[in-house]
PDB file of C-alpha atoms in Angstrom:
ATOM      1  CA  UNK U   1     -13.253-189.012  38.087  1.00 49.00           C
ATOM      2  CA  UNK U   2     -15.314-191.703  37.341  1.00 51.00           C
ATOM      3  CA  UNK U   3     -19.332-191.893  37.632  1.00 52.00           C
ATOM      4  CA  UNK U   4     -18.991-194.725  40.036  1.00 50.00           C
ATOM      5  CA  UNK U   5     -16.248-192.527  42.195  1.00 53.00           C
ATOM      6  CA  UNK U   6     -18.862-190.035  42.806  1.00 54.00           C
ATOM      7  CA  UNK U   7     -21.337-192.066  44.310  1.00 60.00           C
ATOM      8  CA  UNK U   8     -21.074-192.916  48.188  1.00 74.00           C
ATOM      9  CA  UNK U   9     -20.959-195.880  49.328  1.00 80.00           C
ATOM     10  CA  UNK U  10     -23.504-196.248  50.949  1.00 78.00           C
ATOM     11  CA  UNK U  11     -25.803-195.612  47.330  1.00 76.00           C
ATOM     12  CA  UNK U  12     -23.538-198.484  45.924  1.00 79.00           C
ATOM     13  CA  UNK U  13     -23.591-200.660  48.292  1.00 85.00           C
ATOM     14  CA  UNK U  14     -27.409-200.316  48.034  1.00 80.00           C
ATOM     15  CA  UNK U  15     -27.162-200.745  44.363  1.00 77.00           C
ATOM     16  CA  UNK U  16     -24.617-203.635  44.013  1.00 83.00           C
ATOM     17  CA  UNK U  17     -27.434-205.646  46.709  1.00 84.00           C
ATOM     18  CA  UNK U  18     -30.622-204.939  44.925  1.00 80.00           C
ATOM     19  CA  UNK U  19     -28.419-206.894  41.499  1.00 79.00           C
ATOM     20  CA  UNK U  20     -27.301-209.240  43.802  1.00 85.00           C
ATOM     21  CA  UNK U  21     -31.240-210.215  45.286  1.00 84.00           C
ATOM     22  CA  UNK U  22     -32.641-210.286  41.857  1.00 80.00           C
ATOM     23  CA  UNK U  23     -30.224-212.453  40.474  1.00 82.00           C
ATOM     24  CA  UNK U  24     -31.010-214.472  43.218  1.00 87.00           C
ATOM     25  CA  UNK U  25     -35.005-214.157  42.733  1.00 84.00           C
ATOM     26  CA  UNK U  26     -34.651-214.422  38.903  1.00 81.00           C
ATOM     27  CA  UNK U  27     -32.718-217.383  39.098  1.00 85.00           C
ATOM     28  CA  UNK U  28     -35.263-219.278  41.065  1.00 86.00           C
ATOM     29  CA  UNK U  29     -38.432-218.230  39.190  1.00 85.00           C
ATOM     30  CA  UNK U  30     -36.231-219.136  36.080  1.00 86.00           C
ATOM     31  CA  UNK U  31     -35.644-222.932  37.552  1.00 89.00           C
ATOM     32  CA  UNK U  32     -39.083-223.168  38.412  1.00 88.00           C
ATOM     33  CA  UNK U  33     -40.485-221.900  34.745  1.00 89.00           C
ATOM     34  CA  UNK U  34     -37.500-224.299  33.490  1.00 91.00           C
ATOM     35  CA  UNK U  35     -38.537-227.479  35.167  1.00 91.00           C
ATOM     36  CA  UNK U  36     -42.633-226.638  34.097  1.00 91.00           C
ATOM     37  CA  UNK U  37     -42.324-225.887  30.728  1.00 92.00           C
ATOM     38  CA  UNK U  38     -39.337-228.822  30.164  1.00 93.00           C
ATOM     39  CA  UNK U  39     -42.082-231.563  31.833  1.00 93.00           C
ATOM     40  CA  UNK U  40     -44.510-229.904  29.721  1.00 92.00           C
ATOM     41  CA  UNK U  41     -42.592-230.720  26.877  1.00 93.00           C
ATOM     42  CA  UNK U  42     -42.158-234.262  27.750  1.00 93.00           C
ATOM     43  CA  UNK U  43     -45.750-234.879  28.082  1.00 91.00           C
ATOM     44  CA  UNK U  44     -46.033-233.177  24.122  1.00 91.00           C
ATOM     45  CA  UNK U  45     -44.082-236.960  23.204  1.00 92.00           C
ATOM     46  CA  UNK U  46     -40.735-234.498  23.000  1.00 91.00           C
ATOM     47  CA  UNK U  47     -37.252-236.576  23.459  1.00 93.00           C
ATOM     48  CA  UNK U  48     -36.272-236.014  27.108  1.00 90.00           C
ATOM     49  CA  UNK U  49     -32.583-235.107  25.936  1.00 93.00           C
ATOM     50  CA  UNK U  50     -33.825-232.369  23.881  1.00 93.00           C
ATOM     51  CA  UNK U  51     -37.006-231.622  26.032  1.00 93.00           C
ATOM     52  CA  UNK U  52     -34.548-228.672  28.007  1.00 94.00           C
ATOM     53  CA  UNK U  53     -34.510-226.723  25.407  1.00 95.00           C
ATOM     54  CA  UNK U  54     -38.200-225.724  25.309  1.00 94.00           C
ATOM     55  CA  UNK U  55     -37.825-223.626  28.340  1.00 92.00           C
ATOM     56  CA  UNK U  56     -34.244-222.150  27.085  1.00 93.00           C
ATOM     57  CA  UNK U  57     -35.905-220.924  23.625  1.00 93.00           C
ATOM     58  CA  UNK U  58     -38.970-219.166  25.451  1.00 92.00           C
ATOM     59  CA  UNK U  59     -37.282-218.011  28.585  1.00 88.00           C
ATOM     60  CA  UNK U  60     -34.049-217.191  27.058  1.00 89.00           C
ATOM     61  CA  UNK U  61     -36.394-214.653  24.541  1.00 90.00           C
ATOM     62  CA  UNK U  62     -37.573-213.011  27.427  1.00 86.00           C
ATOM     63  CA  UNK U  63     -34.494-212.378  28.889  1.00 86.00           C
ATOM     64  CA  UNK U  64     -33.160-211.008  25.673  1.00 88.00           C
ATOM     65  CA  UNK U  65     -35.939-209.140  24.768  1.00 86.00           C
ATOM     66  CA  UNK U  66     -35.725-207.098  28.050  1.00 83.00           C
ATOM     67  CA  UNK U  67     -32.497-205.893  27.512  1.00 84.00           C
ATOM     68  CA  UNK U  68     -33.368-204.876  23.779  1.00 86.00           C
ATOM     69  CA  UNK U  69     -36.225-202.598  24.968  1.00 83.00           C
ATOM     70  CA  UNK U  70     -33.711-201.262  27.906  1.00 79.00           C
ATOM     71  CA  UNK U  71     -30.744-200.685  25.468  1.00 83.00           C
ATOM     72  CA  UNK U  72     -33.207-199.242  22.557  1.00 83.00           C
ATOM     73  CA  UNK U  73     -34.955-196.987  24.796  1.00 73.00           C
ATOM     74  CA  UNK U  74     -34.827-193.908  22.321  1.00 75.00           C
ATOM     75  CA  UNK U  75     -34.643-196.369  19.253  1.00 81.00           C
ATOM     76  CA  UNK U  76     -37.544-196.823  16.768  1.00 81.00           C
ATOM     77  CA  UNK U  77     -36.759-200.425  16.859  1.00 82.00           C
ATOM     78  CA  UNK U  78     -38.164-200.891  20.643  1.00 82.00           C
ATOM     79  CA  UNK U  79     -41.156-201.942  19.185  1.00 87.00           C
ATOM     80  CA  UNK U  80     -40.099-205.056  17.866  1.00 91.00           C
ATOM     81  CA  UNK U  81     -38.871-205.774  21.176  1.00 88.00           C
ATOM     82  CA  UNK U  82     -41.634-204.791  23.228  1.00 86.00           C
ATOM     83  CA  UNK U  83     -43.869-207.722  20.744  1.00 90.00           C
ATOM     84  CA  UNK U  84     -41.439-210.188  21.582  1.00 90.00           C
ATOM     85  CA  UNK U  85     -40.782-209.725  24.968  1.00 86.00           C
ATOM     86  CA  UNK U  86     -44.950-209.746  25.265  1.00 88.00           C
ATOM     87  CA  UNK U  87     -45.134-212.808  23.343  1.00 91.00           C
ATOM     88  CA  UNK U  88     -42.506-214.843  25.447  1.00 88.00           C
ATOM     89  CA  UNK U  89     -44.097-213.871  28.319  1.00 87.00           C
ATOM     90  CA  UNK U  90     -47.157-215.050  27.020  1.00 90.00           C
ATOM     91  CA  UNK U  91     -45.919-218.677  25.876  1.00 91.00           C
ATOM     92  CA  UNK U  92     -44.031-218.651  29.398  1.00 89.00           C
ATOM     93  CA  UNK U  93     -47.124-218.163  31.651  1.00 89.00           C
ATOM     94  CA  UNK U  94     -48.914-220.006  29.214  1.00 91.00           C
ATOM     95  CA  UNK U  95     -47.137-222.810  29.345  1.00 91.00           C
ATOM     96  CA  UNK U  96     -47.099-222.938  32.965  1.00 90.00           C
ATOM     97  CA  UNK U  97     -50.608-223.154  33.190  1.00 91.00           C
ATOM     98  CA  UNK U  98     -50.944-225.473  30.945  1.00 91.00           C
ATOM     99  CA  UNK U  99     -48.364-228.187  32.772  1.00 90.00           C
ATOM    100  CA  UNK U 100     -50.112-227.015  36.219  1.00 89.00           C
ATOM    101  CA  UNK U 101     -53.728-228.087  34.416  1.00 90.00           C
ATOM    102  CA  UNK U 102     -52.043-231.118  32.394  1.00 88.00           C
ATOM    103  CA  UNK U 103     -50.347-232.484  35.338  1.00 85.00           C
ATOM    104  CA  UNK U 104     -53.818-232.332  37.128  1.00 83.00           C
ATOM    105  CA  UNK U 105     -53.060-230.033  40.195  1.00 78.00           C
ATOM    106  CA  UNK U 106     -56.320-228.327  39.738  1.00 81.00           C
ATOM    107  CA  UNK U 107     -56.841-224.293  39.565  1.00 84.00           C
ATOM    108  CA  UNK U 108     -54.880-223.074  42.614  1.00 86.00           C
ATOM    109  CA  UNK U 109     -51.672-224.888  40.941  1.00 85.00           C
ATOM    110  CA  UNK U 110     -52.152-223.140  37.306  1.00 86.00           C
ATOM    111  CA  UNK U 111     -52.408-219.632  39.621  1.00 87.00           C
ATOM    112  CA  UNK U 112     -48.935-220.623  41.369  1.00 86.00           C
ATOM    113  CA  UNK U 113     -47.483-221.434  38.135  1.00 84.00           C
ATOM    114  CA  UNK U 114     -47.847-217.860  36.982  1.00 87.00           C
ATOM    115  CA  UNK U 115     -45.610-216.625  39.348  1.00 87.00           C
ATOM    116  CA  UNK U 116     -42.613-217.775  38.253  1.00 82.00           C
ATOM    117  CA  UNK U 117     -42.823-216.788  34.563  1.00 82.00           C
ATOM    118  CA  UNK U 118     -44.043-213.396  36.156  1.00 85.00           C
ATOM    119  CA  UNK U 119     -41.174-213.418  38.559  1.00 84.00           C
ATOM    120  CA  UNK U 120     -38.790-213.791  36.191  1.00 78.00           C
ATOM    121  CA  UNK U 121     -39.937-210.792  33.785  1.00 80.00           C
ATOM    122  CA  UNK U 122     -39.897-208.456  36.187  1.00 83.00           C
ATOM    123  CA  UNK U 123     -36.759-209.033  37.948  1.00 80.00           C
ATOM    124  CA  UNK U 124     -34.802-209.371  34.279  1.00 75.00           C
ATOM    125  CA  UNK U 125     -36.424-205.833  33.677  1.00 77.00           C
ATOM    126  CA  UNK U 126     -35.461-204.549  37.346  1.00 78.00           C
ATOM    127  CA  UNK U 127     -31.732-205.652  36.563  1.00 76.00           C
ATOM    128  CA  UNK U 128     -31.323-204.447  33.487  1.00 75.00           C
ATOM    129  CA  UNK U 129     -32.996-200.743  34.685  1.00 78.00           C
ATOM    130  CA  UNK U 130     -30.194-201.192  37.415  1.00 76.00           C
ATOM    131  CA  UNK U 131     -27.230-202.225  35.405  1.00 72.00           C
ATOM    132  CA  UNK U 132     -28.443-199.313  32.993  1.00 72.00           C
ATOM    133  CA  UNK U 133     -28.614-196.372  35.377  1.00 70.00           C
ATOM    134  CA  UNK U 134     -25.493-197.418  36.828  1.00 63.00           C
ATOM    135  CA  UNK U 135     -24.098-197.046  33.566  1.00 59.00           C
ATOM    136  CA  UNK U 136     -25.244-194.037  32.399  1.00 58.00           C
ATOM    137  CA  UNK U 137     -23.098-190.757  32.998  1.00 55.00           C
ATOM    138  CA  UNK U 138     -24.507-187.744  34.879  1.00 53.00           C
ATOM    139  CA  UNK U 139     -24.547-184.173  32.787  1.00 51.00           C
ATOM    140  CA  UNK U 140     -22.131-182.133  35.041  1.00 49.00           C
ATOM    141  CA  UNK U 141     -23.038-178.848  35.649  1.00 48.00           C
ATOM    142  CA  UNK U 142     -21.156-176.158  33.218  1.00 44.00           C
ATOM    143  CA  UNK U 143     -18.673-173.959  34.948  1.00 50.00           C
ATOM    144  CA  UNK U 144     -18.588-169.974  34.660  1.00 47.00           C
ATOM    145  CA  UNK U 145     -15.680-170.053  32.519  1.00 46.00           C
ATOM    146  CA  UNK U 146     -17.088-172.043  30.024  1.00 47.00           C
ATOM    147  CA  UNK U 147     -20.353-170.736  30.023  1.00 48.00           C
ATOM    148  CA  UNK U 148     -18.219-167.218  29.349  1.00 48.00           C
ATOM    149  CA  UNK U 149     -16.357-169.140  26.757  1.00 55.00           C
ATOM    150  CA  UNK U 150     -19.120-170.418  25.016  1.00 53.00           C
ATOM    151  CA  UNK U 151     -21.122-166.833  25.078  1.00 54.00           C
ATOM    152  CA  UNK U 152     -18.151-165.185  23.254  1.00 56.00           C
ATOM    153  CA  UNK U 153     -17.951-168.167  20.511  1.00 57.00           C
ATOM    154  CA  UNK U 154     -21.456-168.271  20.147  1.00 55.00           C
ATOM    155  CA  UNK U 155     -22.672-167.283  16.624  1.00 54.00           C
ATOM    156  CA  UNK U 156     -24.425-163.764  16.768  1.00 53.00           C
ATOM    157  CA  UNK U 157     -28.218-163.699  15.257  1.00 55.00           C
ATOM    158  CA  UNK U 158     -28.985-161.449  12.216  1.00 56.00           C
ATOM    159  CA  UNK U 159     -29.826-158.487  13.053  1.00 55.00           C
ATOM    160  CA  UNK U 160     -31.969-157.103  10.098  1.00 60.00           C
ATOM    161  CA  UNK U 161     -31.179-153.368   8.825  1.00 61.00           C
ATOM    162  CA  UNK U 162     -33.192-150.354  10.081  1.00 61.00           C
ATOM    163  CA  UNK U 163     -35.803-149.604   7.548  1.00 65.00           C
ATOM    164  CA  UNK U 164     -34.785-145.796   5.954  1.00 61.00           C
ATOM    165  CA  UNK U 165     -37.256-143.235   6.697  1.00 62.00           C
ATOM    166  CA  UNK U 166     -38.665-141.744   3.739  1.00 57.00           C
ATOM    167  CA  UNK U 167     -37.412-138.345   2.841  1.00 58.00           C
ATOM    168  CA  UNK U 168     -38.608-135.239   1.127  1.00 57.00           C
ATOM    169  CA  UNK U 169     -36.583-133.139  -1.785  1.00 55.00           C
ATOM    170  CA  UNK U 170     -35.845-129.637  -0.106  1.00 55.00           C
ATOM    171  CA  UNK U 171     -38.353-126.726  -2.248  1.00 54.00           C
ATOM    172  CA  UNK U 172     -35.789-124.240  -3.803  1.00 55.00           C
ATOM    173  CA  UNK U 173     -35.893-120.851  -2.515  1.00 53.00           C
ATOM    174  CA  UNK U 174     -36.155-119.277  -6.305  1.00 54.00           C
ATOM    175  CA  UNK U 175     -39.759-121.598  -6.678  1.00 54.00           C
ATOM    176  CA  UNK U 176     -41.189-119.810  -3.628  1.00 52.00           C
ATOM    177  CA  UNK U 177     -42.693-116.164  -4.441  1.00 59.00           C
ATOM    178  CA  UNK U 178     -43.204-113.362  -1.758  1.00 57.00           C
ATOM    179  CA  UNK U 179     -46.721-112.919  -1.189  1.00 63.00           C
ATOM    180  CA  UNK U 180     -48.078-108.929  -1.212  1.00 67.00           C
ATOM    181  CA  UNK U 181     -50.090-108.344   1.339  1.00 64.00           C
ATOM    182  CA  UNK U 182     -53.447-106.914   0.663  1.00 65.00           C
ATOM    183  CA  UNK U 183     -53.302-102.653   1.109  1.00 66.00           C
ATOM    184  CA  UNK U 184     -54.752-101.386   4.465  1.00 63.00           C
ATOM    185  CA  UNK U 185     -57.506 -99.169   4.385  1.00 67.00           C
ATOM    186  CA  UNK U 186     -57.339 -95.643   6.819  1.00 59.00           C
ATOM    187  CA  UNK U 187     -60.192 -94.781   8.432  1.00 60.00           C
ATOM    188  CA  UNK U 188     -60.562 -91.175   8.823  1.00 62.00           C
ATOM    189  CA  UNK U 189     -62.344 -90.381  12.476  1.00 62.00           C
ATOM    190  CA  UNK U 190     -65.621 -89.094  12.383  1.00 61.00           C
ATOM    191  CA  UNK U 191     -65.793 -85.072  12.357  1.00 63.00           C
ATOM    192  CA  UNK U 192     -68.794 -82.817  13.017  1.00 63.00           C
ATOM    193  CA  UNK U 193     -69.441 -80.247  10.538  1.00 64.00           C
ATOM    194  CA  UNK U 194     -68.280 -77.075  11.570  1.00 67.00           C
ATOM    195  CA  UNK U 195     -70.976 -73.938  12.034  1.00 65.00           C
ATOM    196  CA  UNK U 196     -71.207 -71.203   9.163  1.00 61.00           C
ATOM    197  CA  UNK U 197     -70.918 -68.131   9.782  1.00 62.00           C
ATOM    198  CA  UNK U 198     -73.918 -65.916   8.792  1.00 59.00           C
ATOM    199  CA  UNK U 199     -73.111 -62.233   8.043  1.00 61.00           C
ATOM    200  CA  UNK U 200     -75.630 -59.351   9.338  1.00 60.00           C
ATOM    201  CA  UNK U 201     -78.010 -57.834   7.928  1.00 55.00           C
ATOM    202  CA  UNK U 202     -76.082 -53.985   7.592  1.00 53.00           C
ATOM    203  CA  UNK U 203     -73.903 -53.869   4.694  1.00 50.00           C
TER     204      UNK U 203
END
């Protein structure tokens, strides 16, 4: 089942009418940047036949540069993207000022003029985030089986070996000599002299 398939409807319905509204807005901040920036070429003495494609070159870069950055999100090269989508924009809301100030509208007409360059970079970034996430699959979560699967394929980490303990050589029994033990001494118990007999005088 698809990505789109899981979603309700109400989500896509949702989605489908945010694309729908900025293609709308986008479309009309692009005519207005195209009509400034193509008048503002005409004034710089360029042939009015070829005078459209002004706004095409520097519009049309911002437009492409937005999807670069969006499609080489994780890419080293989104740099070079991210310079030339800033420097379009720059030349676009540049450029409208400068026809706003050239045609002689004054200061609140070179504000207005930034809109529409503005307009237009944000809602070429805000469709291409949409188309992008709509695009992008959704990590299901693993079932039980093959989470058992996986733990009985999985690749078991050395173990290192138990370190021998060190052991002693047994003493022979022929190497160990009987000590004597030292002789014990009796003591006698103390015994009082015994009386002598002393014989009479008569013999």
């Amino acid at each position: 089942m698809s990505t789109a398939d899981q979603q309700p409807k109400s989500v896509r319905w949702a989605r489908w009418s945010a694309v729908l509204i900025v293609l709308v807005i986008g479309g009309a901040a692009f005519v207005l940047s195209f009509a400034a920036l193509r008048d503002l070429a005409v004034r710089a003495h360029t042939p009015t036949h070829l005078a459209w494609l002004f706004p095409v070159i520097v519009d049309g870069t911002i437009i492409q540069a937005t999807i670069a950055v969006l499609a080489l999100a994780d890419s080293p090269e989104r740099s070079f993207f991210t310079r030339v989508l800033i420097a379009g924009a720059t030349v676009s809301i540049g450029g409208n000022i400068a026809h706003a100030l050239v045609s002689g509208h004054g200061a609140l007409a070179a504000i207005l003029a930034v809109i529409a360059p503005a307009a237009l970079l944000l809602d070429t970034h805000g469709l291409a985030v949409l188309l992008r996430s709509r695009n992008t699959p959704k990590s299901e979560p693993a079932t039980p089986a093959v989470a058992v699967e996986a733990a009985e394929h999985a690749v078991p980490e050395h173990v290192p070996a138990p370190t021998p303990m060190p052991t002693t050589s047994p003493i022979p029994l022929a190497s160990v000599r009987p000590t004597t033990p030292p002789p014990v001494r009796v003591v006698q118990p103390f015994q009082p002299p015994r009386p002598v007999a002393v014989p009479s005088g008569g013999h």
